[in-house]
C-alpha cells in the first residue's frame, strides 16, 4: 500500500496548501503547516497577510457568534464550564457577551503558562488575582487552578475537581486563542480512559460553522473543546507577526525596575508608553517578554522620541500599524492612595506594577487594545 497524506486547503481561498513554491497559490511556511492541528482553521500565507489588514475582525466575529450559540446549549443543559486563561496575557479582560451568558453555570478557571512568570511567584496570590478578576464580571469560580505545561501535575486531580462540580452534566472548555486549551487536553487525554462505546471525535457543532472536539465522559455526557475566543482586545491579536515574535514570551518574562517621578515617561518600544503626570519619584516594575525593550525618557520629548524610534528603531518593538498618533489610544489613571501594589496592564503585552500613592499616570497603547488597572497580579 502506498503512503497517504492529508490534503489541507486554505480556510479562506480554498487553495490546496503546499510548502514547495512560495510563488504558487496556497503556499504556507512548513512550520505553520506542521503545527496545525485538525480542528484549527489554516490559511495560506497570502490570505493570512491579507486578512490581517482587511477582514480579520469580521471573520473572528463570526466565530464568536458561533461560540455564543454553542453556549446556549451549555446553559440549556446546565453544563459546567472550564475557562482557560493565559496567566501572562490575561489582564482581567473577559469577553462580555460570553461572561454574561455563562455566569450562572458552574465555572472552573484554569490559569496556564505559569512558567512564564518569575519562579518566586506564589500560587495563592495568582489564584486570588484570578478570582478577583472573574468576580468583576459577576462570576464566582467554583475552583481555580494554575498550571504550566512543564508541571508534573496529575491530570486526574484536575478531572476529579471538574467532575465534582459537573453533576454528571456536559463540560464545555472555553478560552482565548492560544490560551493553552489544546495543550491541557492533550495532557488530559494521556490519562483518559474511555469507558463508553462512543469515540473521541471532531464534529461540526450542529447549527454552527465551527468544529469542536467531543470527548465522551460517560454514556450520556461529553466534554467539548470550543474554538478559541478571538483575542480582539489583545496586542497579540492585533499586531503583525514580526511584532508578535517580540511580545509573545517563550520563556520566563523579564522585570525591568525603574525609578520614575512626575515628568518621566517609560517607552515600551514604540508600542506603548507610561507617563507620570503627577507623583513623587518611586519604584515602577514593568513585566514583559524578554525581547521587549524599554527606555526612561522625559515626558515632554515623548512624542518626538516615538516618531524618531519608528524610523531609527533603536528600541524594539516597532509596529508598521502604529505610524501616527491616531493609531494609539490614550488613557489617564488617577490612582488611589492605598499603599498597595497595583498594575496597569496592557492585554497581551505586559504590565506596569507600582505602589499606589495618588499618582496620575497617562498611558498610550495601540488603539483597541484592552488596558486595565487592578490590584497587582504578582504581589
Ligand atoms: N510556556 C508555556 N507555553 C504554553 C503553555 N501551554 C501552552 N503553551 C503554548 O501556547 C501556545 C498555544 O497553546 P495551545 O494549547 O495550542 O492553545 P489553544 O489555542 O488554547 O489550544 C503553544 O505555542 C503552546 O506551546 C504553558 O504552560 N507554558
Ligand atoms: Mg487549540
mmCIF file of C-alpha atoms and ligand atoms in Angstrom:
data_model
loop_
_atom_site.group_PDB
_atom_site.id
_atom_site.type_symbol
_atom_site.label_atom_id
_atom_site.label_comp_id
_atom_site.label_asym_id
_atom_site.label_seq_id
_atom_site.Cartn_x
_atom_site.Cartn_y
_atom_site.Cartn_z
ATOM 1 C CA UNK A 1 0.000 0.000 0.000
ATOM 2 C CA UNK A 2 1.205 3.493 -0.781
ATOM 3 C CA UNK A 3 1.572 6.247 1.804
ATOM 4 C CA UNK A 4 -1.302 8.623 2.247
ATOM 5 C CA UNK A 5 -1.147 12.218 3.365
ATOM 6 C CA UNK A 6 -3.948 14.537 4.327
ATOM 7 C CA UNK A 7 -4.560 17.304 1.837
ATOM 8 C CA UNK A 8 -5.375 20.569 3.527
ATOM 9 C CA UNK A 9 -6.951 23.628 1.987
ATOM 10 C CA UNK A 10 -6.695 27.280 2.907
ATOM 11 C CA UNK A 11 -9.748 28.081 5.001
ATOM 12 C CA UNK A 12 -10.190 31.350 3.157
ATOM 13 C CA UNK A 13 -9.347 30.948 -0.565
ATOM 14 C CA UNK A 14 -9.652 27.173 -0.754
ATOM 15 C CA UNK A 15 -6.242 26.663 -2.407
ATOM 16 C CA UNK A 16 -4.555 23.379 -1.587
ATOM 17 C CA UNK A 17 -1.800 24.135 0.867
ATOM 18 C CA UNK A 18 1.752 23.448 -0.277
ATOM 19 C CA UNK A 19 5.184 24.185 1.166
ATOM 20 C CA UNK A 20 7.211 23.910 -2.027
ATOM 21 C CA UNK A 21 6.792 27.073 -4.037
ATOM 22 C CA UNK A 22 6.278 30.496 -2.418
ATOM 23 C CA UNK A 23 5.240 31.921 -5.815
ATOM 24 C CA UNK A 24 2.371 29.465 -6.349
ATOM 25 C CA UNK A 25 -1.016 29.736 -4.666
ATOM 26 C CA UNK A 26 -1.625 28.014 -1.365
ATOM 27 C CA UNK A 27 1.946 28.476 -0.126
ATOM 28 C CA UNK A 28 2.392 28.143 3.614
ATOM 29 C CA UNK A 29 5.632 28.013 5.588
ATOM 30 C CA UNK A 30 6.301 24.420 6.662
ATOM 31 C CA UNK A 31 6.336 25.325 10.374
ATOM 32 C CA UNK A 32 2.754 26.618 10.183
ATOM 33 C CA UNK A 33 1.543 23.564 8.353
ATOM 34 C CA UNK A 34 3.172 21.125 10.727
ATOM 35 C CA UNK A 35 1.951 22.964 13.764
ATOM 36 C CA UNK A 36 -1.626 22.848 12.547
ATOM 37 C CA UNK A 37 -3.982 20.561 14.425
ATOM 38 C CA UNK A 38 -7.048 19.057 12.763
ATOM 39 C CA UNK A 39 -9.595 21.342 14.367
ATOM 40 C CA UNK A 40 -7.827 24.574 13.560
ATOM 41 C CA UNK A 41 -8.595 26.837 10.607
ATOM 42 C CA UNK A 42 -5.458 27.190 8.465
ATOM 43 C CA UNK A 43 -4.782 29.910 5.926
ATOM 44 C CA UNK A 44 -2.227 30.164 3.176
ATOM 45 C CA UNK A 45 0.381 32.840 3.887
ATOM 46 C CA UNK A 46 -1.125 35.231 1.359
ATOM 47 C CA UNK A 47 -4.663 35.076 2.797
ATOM 48 C CA UNK A 48 -3.281 35.277 6.312
ATOM 49 C CA UNK A 49 -1.470 38.504 5.464
ATOM 50 C CA UNK A 50 -4.467 39.970 3.604
ATOM 51 C CA UNK A 51 -6.905 39.005 6.264
ATOM 52 C CA UNK A 52 -4.943 40.778 8.910
ATOM 53 C CA UNK A 53 -5.267 44.030 7.046
ATOM 54 C CA UNK A 54 -8.800 43.649 5.672
ATOM 55 C CA UNK A 55 -11.406 41.340 7.083
ATOM 56 C CA UNK A 56 -9.719 39.969 10.142
ATOM 57 C CA UNK A 57 -12.255 41.262 12.620
ATOM 58 C CA UNK A 58 -15.247 40.238 10.550
ATOM 59 C CA UNK A 59 -14.036 36.691 10.346
ATOM 60 C CA UNK A 60 -13.372 36.479 14.060
ATOM 61 C CA UNK A 61 -16.731 37.994 14.900
ATOM 62 C CA UNK A 62 -18.438 35.144 13.086
ATOM 63 C CA UNK A 63 -16.644 32.565 15.176
ATOM 64 C CA UNK A 64 -17.572 34.308 18.417
ATOM 65 C CA UNK A 65 -21.238 34.282 17.363
ATOM 66 C CA UNK A 66 -20.965 30.534 16.890
ATOM 67 C CA UNK A 67 -19.391 30.158 20.324
ATOM 68 C CA UNK A 68 -22.352 32.018 21.813
ATOM 69 C CA UNK A 69 -24.738 29.672 20.015
ATOM 70 C CA UNK A 70 -22.974 26.614 21.408
ATOM 71 C CA UNK A 71 -23.053 28.132 24.874
ATOM 72 C CA UNK A 72 -26.841 28.445 24.575
ATOM 73 C CA UNK A 73 -26.842 24.654 24.692
ATOM 74 C CA UNK A 74 -24.500 24.697 27.681
ATOM 75 C CA UNK A 75 -26.944 26.963 29.508
ATOM 76 C CA UNK A 76 -29.976 24.907 28.462
ATOM 77 C CA UNK A 77 -28.403 21.704 29.808
ATOM 78 C CA UNK A 78 -26.907 23.276 32.944
ATOM 79 C CA UNK A 79 -23.428 22.231 31.835
ATOM 80 C CA UNK A 80 -20.137 23.073 33.537
ATOM 81 C CA UNK A 81 -17.610 25.459 32.058
ATOM 82 C CA UNK A 82 -13.833 25.222 32.182
ATOM 83 C CA UNK A 83 -12.499 28.698 31.390
ATOM 84 C CA UNK A 84 -8.822 28.726 30.414
ATOM 85 C CA UNK A 85 -6.808 31.944 30.726
ATOM 86 C CA UNK A 86 -3.148 32.514 29.946
ATOM 87 C CA UNK A 87 -1.542 33.953 33.100
ATOM 88 C CA UNK A 88 0.794 36.183 31.129
ATOM 89 C CA UNK A 89 -1.579 37.890 28.723
ATOM 90 C CA UNK A 90 -4.700 37.846 30.921
ATOM 91 C CA UNK A 91 -5.195 41.269 32.420
ATOM 92 C CA UNK A 92 -8.731 40.729 33.629
ATOM 93 C CA UNK A 93 -10.499 41.440 30.362
ATOM 94 C CA UNK A 94 -13.100 38.781 29.531
ATOM 95 C CA UNK A 95 -15.406 38.657 26.537
ATOM 96 C CA UNK A 96 -18.508 40.354 27.999
ATOM 97 C CA UNK A 97 -21.103 38.531 25.926
ATOM 98 C CA UNK A 98 -19.634 35.176 26.844
ATOM 99 C CA UNK A 99 -19.244 36.051 30.529
ATOM 100 C CA UNK A 100 -22.847 37.252 30.654
ATOM 101 C CA UNK A 101 -24.109 34.071 29.051
ATOM 102 C CA UNK A 102 -22.320 31.549 31.275
ATOM 103 C CA UNK A 103 -22.204 33.356 34.614
ATOM 104 C CA UNK A 104 -24.933 31.239 36.231
ATOM 105 C CA UNK A 105 -23.198 27.941 35.358
ATOM 106 C CA UNK A 106 -20.551 26.127 37.398
ATOM 107 C CA UNK A 107 -17.294 27.632 36.246
ATOM 108 C CA UNK A 108 -13.817 26.235 36.903
ATOM 109 C CA UNK A 109 -10.950 28.520 35.971
ATOM 110 C CA UNK A 110 -7.550 27.290 34.825
ATOM 111 C CA UNK A 111 -4.651 29.722 34.572
ATOM 112 C CA UNK A 112 -1.969 28.392 32.204
ATOM 113 C CA UNK A 113 1.672 29.239 31.404
ATOM 114 C CA UNK A 114 2.658 29.808 34.995
ATOM 115 C CA UNK A 115 6.229 29.017 33.938
ATOM 116 C CA UNK A 116 6.329 32.383 32.123
ATOM 117 C CA UNK A 117 6.011 34.227 35.433
ATOM 118 C CA UNK A 118 9.069 34.616 37.679
ATOM 119 C CA UNK A 119 9.734 31.391 39.636
ATOM 120 C CA UNK A 120 9.337 33.031 43.047
ATOM 121 C CA UNK A 121 5.701 33.910 42.347
ATOM 122 C CA UNK A 122 3.434 32.075 44.781
ATOM 123 C CA UNK A 123 0.324 30.226 43.771
ATOM 124 C CA UNK A 124 -2.186 31.699 46.211
ATOM 125 C CA UNK A 125 -1.815 35.352 45.114
ATOM 126 C CA UNK A 126 -2.326 34.242 41.497
ATOM 127 C CA UNK A 127 -5.463 32.351 42.463
ATOM 128 C CA UNK A 128 -6.691 35.425 44.372
ATOM 129 C CA UNK A 129 -5.938 37.637 41.385
ATOM 130 C CA UNK A 130 -7.913 35.375 39.027
ATOM 131 C CA UNK A 131 -10.803 35.204 41.475
ATOM 132 C CA UNK A 132 -10.998 39.000 41.824
ATOM 133 C CA UNK A 133 -10.960 39.477 38.036
ATOM 134 C CA UNK A 134 -13.775 36.971 37.440
ATOM 135 C CA UNK A 135 -15.842 38.472 40.242
ATOM 136 C CA UNK A 136 -15.692 41.780 38.377
ATOM 137 C CA UNK A 137 -17.754 40.019 35.709
ATOM 138 C CA UNK A 138 -20.159 38.630 38.288
ATOM 139 C CA UNK A 139 -18.616 35.168 38.065
ATOM 140 C CA UNK A 140 -17.711 33.265 41.205
ATOM 141 C CA UNK A 141 -15.494 30.373 40.064
ATOM 142 C CA UNK A 142 -16.135 27.004 41.739
ATOM 143 C CA UNK A 143 -12.433 26.192 41.532
ATOM 144 C CA UNK A 144 -9.253 27.874 40.323
ATOM 145 C CA UNK A 145 -6.052 26.068 39.349
ATOM 146 C CA UNK A 146 -2.813 27.416 37.930
ATOM 147 C CA UNK A 147 -0.590 25.288 35.738
ATOM 148 C CA UNK A 148 2.284 25.251 33.353
ATOM 149 C CA UNK A 149 2.818 22.604 30.732
ATOM 150 C CA UNK A 150 6.094 21.649 32.388
ATOM 151 C CA UNK A 151 4.475 20.851 35.772
ATOM 152 C CA UNK A 152 4.243 17.284 36.831
ATOM 153 C CA UNK A 153 0.583 17.775 37.648
ATOM 154 C CA UNK A 154 -1.693 14.843 37.881
ATOM 155 C CA UNK A 155 -4.432 15.471 35.331
ATOM 156 C CA UNK A 156 -6.579 13.012 37.272
ATOM 157 C CA UNK A 157 -6.733 15.507 40.098
ATOM 158 C CA UNK A 158 -7.931 18.142 37.698
ATOM 159 C CA UNK A 159 -10.508 15.791 36.255
ATOM 160 C CA UNK A 160 -11.894 14.892 39.635
ATOM 161 C CA UNK A 161 -12.064 18.569 40.536
ATOM 162 C CA UNK A 162 -14.131 19.234 37.399
ATOM 163 C CA UNK A 163 -16.187 16.088 37.975
ATOM 164 C CA UNK A 164 -17.049 17.246 41.461
ATOM 165 C CA UNK A 165 -18.867 20.257 40.015
ATOM 166 C CA UNK A 166 -20.463 18.944 36.879
ATOM 167 C CA UNK A 167 -23.243 16.779 38.413
ATOM 168 C CA UNK A 168 -22.864 14.311 35.544
ATOM 169 C CA UNK A 169 -23.625 17.072 33.032
ATOM 170 C CA UNK A 170 -21.583 18.095 29.991
ATOM 171 C CA UNK A 171 -18.409 20.170 30.238
ATOM 172 C CA UNK A 172 -17.504 22.971 27.799
ATOM 173 C CA UNK A 173 -13.956 24.312 27.683
ATOM 174 C CA UNK A 174 -13.598 27.917 26.548
ATOM 175 C CA UNK A 175 -10.711 30.374 26.390
ATOM 176 C CA UNK A 176 -8.904 32.758 24.076
ATOM 177 C CA UNK A 177 -6.940 31.602 21.068
ATOM 178 C CA UNK A 178 -3.546 30.353 22.249
ATOM 179 C CA UNK A 179 -4.531 30.284 25.897
ATOM 180 C CA UNK A 180 -3.296 26.676 26.136
ATOM 181 C CA UNK A 181 -6.536 24.668 25.752
ATOM 182 C CA UNK A 182 -5.170 22.063 23.363
ATOM 183 C CA UNK A 183 -2.014 21.583 25.440
ATOM 184 C CA UNK A 184 -4.162 20.894 28.516
ATOM 185 C CA UNK A 185 -6.438 18.492 26.684
ATOM 186 C CA UNK A 186 -3.510 16.554 25.291
ATOM 187 C CA UNK A 187 -2.257 16.004 28.822
ATOM 188 C CA UNK A 188 -5.711 15.080 29.979
ATOM 189 C CA UNK A 189 -6.114 12.554 27.144
ATOM 190 C CA UNK A 190 -2.966 10.758 28.256
ATOM 191 C CA UNK A 191 -4.730 9.517 31.372
ATOM 192 C CA UNK A 192 -8.233 9.450 29.953
ATOM 193 C CA UNK A 193 -9.955 6.077 29.848
ATOM 194 C CA UNK A 194 -12.873 5.787 27.517
ATOM 195 C CA UNK A 195 -15.449 3.651 29.282
ATOM 196 C CA UNK A 196 -18.163 4.312 26.723
ATOM 197 C CA UNK A 197 -18.854 2.882 23.311
ATOM 198 C CA UNK A 198 -18.535 6.318 21.721
ATOM 199 C CA UNK A 199 -15.381 7.730 20.200
ATOM 200 C CA UNK A 200 -13.442 10.901 20.682
ATOM 201 C CA UNK A 201 -14.135 12.889 17.544
ATOM 202 C CA UNK A 202 -14.166 16.310 15.999
ATOM 203 C CA UNK A 203 -17.635 17.403 14.951
ATOM 204 C CA UNK A 204 -19.079 20.429 13.239
ATOM 205 C CA UNK A 205 -21.260 21.610 16.053
ATOM 206 C CA UNK A 206 -24.921 21.458 14.955
ATOM 207 C CA UNK A 207 -26.240 24.811 13.743
ATOM 208 C CA UNK A 208 -22.782 26.401 13.521
ATOM 209 C CA UNK A 209 -19.790 26.506 11.197
ATOM 210 C CA UNK A 210 -17.248 25.548 13.830
ATOM 211 C CA UNK A 211 -15.520 22.343 14.676
ATOM 212 C CA UNK A 212 -15.349 21.210 18.266
ATOM 213 C CA UNK A 213 -13.572 18.309 19.908
ATOM 214 C CA UNK A 214 -16.047 15.956 21.582
ATOM 215 C CA UNK A 215 -14.809 13.571 24.278
ATOM 216 C CA UNK A 216 -17.311 11.168 25.882
ATOM 217 C CA UNK A 217 -17.215 11.325 29.695
ATOM 218 C CA UNK A 218 -19.996 8.815 30.288
ATOM 219 C CA UNK A 219 -22.793 7.274 28.261
ATOM 220 C CA UNK A 220 -24.747 10.470 28.353
ATOM 221 C CA UNK A 221 -22.252 13.271 28.953
ATOM 222 C CA UNK A 222 -19.491 14.862 26.942
ATOM 223 C CA UNK A 223 -16.582 17.219 27.155
ATOM 224 C CA UNK A 224 -16.374 19.822 24.355
ATOM 225 C CA UNK A 225 -13.411 21.990 23.450
ATOM 226 C CA UNK A 226 -14.763 25.116 21.806
ATOM 227 C CA UNK A 227 -12.831 27.168 19.247
ATOM 228 C CA UNK A 228 -10.718 29.937 20.704
ATOM 229 C CA UNK A 229 -12.349 33.234 21.565
ATOM 230 C CA UNK A 230 -10.829 35.903 19.334
ATOM 231 C CA UNK A 231 -8.149 37.957 21.007
ATOM 232 C CA UNK A 232 -9.567 41.137 19.588
ATOM 233 C CA UNK A 233 -8.610 43.260 22.571
ATOM 234 C CA UNK A 234 -5.119 41.771 22.938
ATOM 235 C CA UNK A 235 -1.943 43.228 21.484
ATOM 236 C CA UNK A 236 -1.218 39.627 20.449
ATOM 237 C CA UNK A 237 -4.351 39.584 18.285
ATOM 238 C CA UNK A 238 -3.865 42.984 16.663
ATOM 239 C CA UNK A 239 -0.280 43.446 15.624
ATOM 240 C CA UNK A 240 1.820 41.958 12.842
ATOM 241 C CA UNK A 241 3.760 38.704 13.001
ATOM 242 C CA UNK A 242 7.136 40.432 13.365
ATOM 243 C CA UNK A 243 5.933 42.261 16.466
ATOM 244 C CA UNK A 244 4.393 39.117 17.956
ATOM 245 C CA UNK A 245 7.782 37.434 17.769
ATOM 246 C CA UNK A 246 8.976 40.051 20.228
ATOM 247 C CA UNK A 247 5.994 40.481 22.549
ATOM 248 C CA UNK A 248 4.769 36.892 22.979
ATOM 249 C CA UNK A 249 7.023 35.369 25.645
ATOM 250 C CA UNK A 250 8.544 31.948 25.151
ATOM 251 C CA UNK A 251 10.498 31.892 28.395
ATOM 252 C CA UNK A 252 10.241 33.492 31.807
ATOM 253 C CA UNK A 253 9.296 37.113 31.408
ATOM 254 C CA UNK A 254 11.593 39.981 32.262
ATOM 255 C CA UNK A 255 11.108 42.530 35.013
ATOM 256 C CA UNK A 256 12.558 45.980 34.440
ATOM 257 C CA UNK A 257 12.747 48.158 37.527
ATOM 258 C CA UNK A 258 12.884 51.942 37.149
ATOM 259 C CA UNK A 259 12.511 54.960 39.380
ATOM 260 C CA UNK A 260 10.008 57.323 37.826
ATOM 261 C CA UNK A 261 8.525 60.591 39.022
ATOM 262 C CA UNK A 262 6.492 63.446 37.572
ATOM 263 C CA UNK A 263 7.914 64.437 34.193
ATOM 264 C CA UNK A 264 9.302 60.972 33.431
ATOM 265 C CA UNK A 265 7.973 58.546 30.861
ATOM 266 C CA UNK A 266 8.672 54.915 30.059
ATOM 267 C CA UNK A 267 8.661 53.952 26.381
ATOM 268 C CA UNK A 268 7.823 50.340 25.546
ATOM 269 C CA UNK A 269 9.415 50.194 22.101
ATOM 270 C CA UNK A 270 7.048 52.330 20.060
ATOM 271 C CA UNK A 271 4.040 50.235 21.088
ATOM 272 C CA UNK A 272 3.126 51.876 24.342
ATOM 273 C CA UNK A 273 4.254 54.424 26.894
ATOM 274 C CA UNK A 274 3.551 55.329 30.514
ATOM 275 C CA UNK A 275 3.912 58.968 31.570
ATOM 276 C CA UNK A 276 3.972 60.011 35.187
ATOM 277 C CA UNK A 277 1.977 63.235 35.183
ATOM 278 C CA UNK A 278 1.852 63.576 38.946
ATOM 279 C CA UNK A 279 3.645 61.655 41.676
ATOM 280 C CA UNK A 280 6.883 61.654 43.612
ATOM 281 C CA UNK A 281 9.782 59.522 42.406
ATOM 282 C CA UNK A 282 9.187 55.880 43.257
ATOM 283 C CA UNK A 283 9.828 52.343 42.006
ATOM 284 C CA UNK A 284 7.984 51.030 38.968
ATOM 285 C CA UNK A 285 8.320 47.484 37.637
ATOM 286 C CA UNK A 286 7.483 46.607 34.074
ATOM 287 C CA UNK A 287 6.808 42.951 33.194
ATOM 288 C CA UNK A 288 7.018 41.790 29.562
ATOM 289 C CA UNK A 289 8.647 39.280 27.232
ATOM 290 C CA UNK A 290 12.415 39.204 27.306
ATOM 291 C CA UNK A 291 12.906 40.912 23.947
ATOM 292 C CA UNK A 292 10.678 43.897 24.694
ATOM 293 C CA UNK A 293 12.883 46.958 25.224
ATOM 294 C CA UNK A 294 12.071 49.927 27.434
ATOM 295 C CA UNK A 295 13.617 53.321 27.987
ATOM 296 C CA UNK A 296 13.105 56.087 30.506
ATOM 297 C CA UNK A 297 12.728 59.447 28.751
ATOM 298 C CA UNK A 298 11.444 62.925 29.533
ATOM 299 C CA UNK A 299 7.691 63.163 29.124
ATOM 300 C CA UNK A 300 7.883 66.383 27.152
ATOM 301 C CA UNK A 301 10.013 64.725 24.495
ATOM 302 C CA UNK A 302 7.974 61.508 24.305
ATOM 303 C CA UNK A 303 6.102 62.306 21.063
ATOM 304 C CA UNK A 304 9.348 63.177 19.360
ATOM 305 C CA UNK A 305 11.069 60.001 20.552
ATOM 306 C CA UNK A 306 8.226 57.768 19.410
ATOM 307 C CA UNK A 307 8.337 59.249 15.906
ATOM 308 C CA UNK A 308 12.117 59.001 15.817
ATOM 309 C CA UNK A 309 12.047 55.398 17.037
ATOM 310 C CA UNK A 310 9.579 54.471 14.316
ATOM 311 C CA UNK A 311 12.288 55.388 11.829
ATOM 312 C CA UNK A 312 15.527 54.535 13.600
ATOM 313 C CA UNK A 313 14.230 51.537 15.560
ATOM 314 C CA UNK A 314 16.674 51.678 18.438
ATOM 315 C CA UNK A 315 14.021 50.342 20.807
ATOM 316 C CA UNK A 316 12.034 47.246 19.880
ATOM 317 C CA UNK A 317 9.262 46.552 19.048
ATOM 318 C CA UNK A 318 8.098 48.987 16.400
ATOM 319 C CA UNK A 319 4.845 48.260 14.550
ATOM 320 C CA UNK A 320 4.059 49.271 10.971
ATOM 321 C CA UNK A 321 0.470 49.590 12.145
ATOM 322 C CA UNK A 322 1.292 52.427 14.543
ATOM 323 C CA UNK A 323 2.569 55.243 12.391
ATOM 324 C CA UNK A 324 0.556 58.223 13.584
ATOM 325 C CA UNK A 325 -0.914 59.312 16.900
ATOM 326 C CA UNK A 326 -4.329 58.346 15.519
ATOM 327 C CA UNK A 327 -3.241 54.736 15.798
ATOM 328 C CA UNK A 328 -2.935 54.992 19.584
ATOM 329 C CA UNK A 329 -5.439 55.322 22.404
ATOM 330 C CA UNK A 330 -4.527 57.350 25.438
ATOM 331 C CA UNK A 331 -5.875 56.958 28.994
ATOM 332 C CA UNK A 332 -5.090 58.683 32.234
ATOM 333 C CA UNK A 333 -5.309 56.957 35.618
ATOM 334 C CA UNK A 334 -5.606 58.803 38.883
ATOM 335 C CA UNK A 335 -4.555 56.287 41.467
ATOM 336 C CA UNK A 336 -5.878 55.931 44.984
ATOM 337 C CA UNK A 337 -3.546 56.346 47.918
ATOM 338 C CA UNK A 338 -3.805 52.876 49.473
ATOM 339 C CA UNK A 339 -0.086 51.981 49.516
ATOM 340 C CA UNK A 340 -0.873 48.615 47.854
ATOM 341 C CA UNK A 341 0.781 47.213 44.722
ATOM 342 C CA UNK A 342 -1.337 47.875 41.650
ATOM 343 C CA UNK A 343 -0.955 47.039 37.969
ATOM 344 C CA UNK A 344 -1.815 48.899 34.842
ATOM 345 C CA UNK A 345 -1.877 46.049 32.348
ATOM 346 C CA UNK A 346 -1.890 46.088 28.565
ATOM 347 C CA UNK A 347 -3.501 42.865 27.369
ATOM 348 C CA UNK A 348 -1.004 40.630 25.595
ATOM 349 C CA UNK A 349 1.969 43.000 26.066
ATOM 350 C CA UNK A 350 2.744 43.358 29.771
ATOM 351 C CA UNK A 351 2.051 45.423 32.848
ATOM 352 C CA UNK A 352 3.408 48.237 34.995
ATOM 353 C CA UNK A 353 3.377 47.463 38.718
ATOM 354 C CA UNK A 354 3.738 50.049 41.475
ATOM 355 C CA UNK A 355 2.590 51.153 44.917
ATOM 356 C CA UNK A 356 -0.411 53.418 44.532
ATOM 357 C CA UNK A 357 0.197 56.793 46.170
ATOM 358 C CA UNK A 358 -2.235 59.058 44.376
ATOM 359 C CA UNK A 359 -0.209 59.277 41.161
ATOM 360 C CA UNK A 360 -1.614 60.403 37.836
ATOM 361 C CA UNK A 361 -0.362 58.131 35.060
ATOM 362 C CA UNK A 362 -1.058 58.588 31.364
ATOM 363 C CA UNK A 363 -0.843 55.524 29.173
ATOM 364 C CA UNK A 364 -0.763 55.214 25.428
ATOM 365 C CA UNK A 365 -1.473 51.905 23.757
ATOM 366 C CA UNK A 366 -2.309 50.620 20.281
ATOM 367 C CA UNK A 367 -5.939 51.532 19.512
ATOM 368 C CA UNK A 368 -8.415 48.873 20.568
ATOM 369 C CA UNK A 369 -6.093 47.005 22.916
ATOM 370 C CA UNK A 370 -7.540 46.474 26.399
ATOM 371 C CA UNK A 371 -5.962 48.369 29.261
ATOM 372 C CA UNK A 372 -6.900 47.573 32.833
ATOM 373 C CA UNK A 373 -5.971 48.731 36.308
ATOM 374 C CA UNK A 374 -6.278 46.329 39.234
ATOM 375 C CA UNK A 375 -4.538 45.095 42.351
ATOM 376 C CA UNK A 376 -1.241 43.523 41.281
ATOM 377 C CA UNK A 377 -1.013 40.075 39.714
ATOM 378 C CA UNK A 378 2.383 39.496 41.329
ATOM 379 C CA UNK A 379 2.225 40.557 44.977
HETATM 380 N N1 LIG B 1 5.376 28.484 28.239
HETATM 381 C C1 LIG B 1 4.209 27.833 28.115
HETATM 382 N N2 LIG B 1 3.630 27.765 26.897
HETATM 383 C C2 LIG B 1 2.453 27.112 26.797
HETATM 384 C C3 LIG B 1 1.814 26.502 27.914
HETATM 385 N N3 LIG B 1 0.656 25.944 27.482
HETATM 386 C C4 LIG B 1 0.590 26.182 26.157
HETATM 387 N N4 LIG B 1 1.663 26.880 25.724
HETATM 388 C C5 LIG B 1 1.977 27.345 24.365
HETATM 389 O O1 LIG B 1 0.982 28.274 23.963
HETATM 390 C C6 LIG B 1 0.660 28.122 22.598
HETATM 391 C C7 LIG B 1 -0.823 27.872 22.425
HETATM 392 O O2 LIG B 1 -1.168 26.661 23.051
HETATM 393 P P1 LIG B 1 -2.421 25.798 22.611
HETATM 394 O O3 LIG B 1 -2.541 24.672 23.581
HETATM 395 O O4 LIG B 1 -2.369 25.456 21.174
HETATM 396 O O5 LIG B 1 -3.576 26.870 22.851
HETATM 397 P P2 LIG B 1 -5.096 26.881 22.339
HETATM 398 O O6 LIG B 1 -5.148 27.779 21.158
HETATM 399 O O7 LIG B 1 -5.846 27.475 23.501
HETATM 400 O O8 LIG B 1 -5.498 25.475 22.062
HETATM 401 C C8 LIG B 1 1.516 26.974 22.102
HETATM 402 O O9 LIG B 1 2.665 27.532 21.500
HETATM 403 C C9 LIG B 1 1.874 26.222 23.365
HETATM 404 O O10 LIG B 1 3.098 25.534 23.239
HETATM 405 C C10 LIG B 1 2.468 26.602 29.207
HETATM 406 O O11 LIG B 1 2.000 26.132 30.237
HETATM 407 N N5 LIG B 1 3.652 27.286 29.223
HETATM 408 MG MG1 LIG B 2 -6.462 24.702 20.336
#
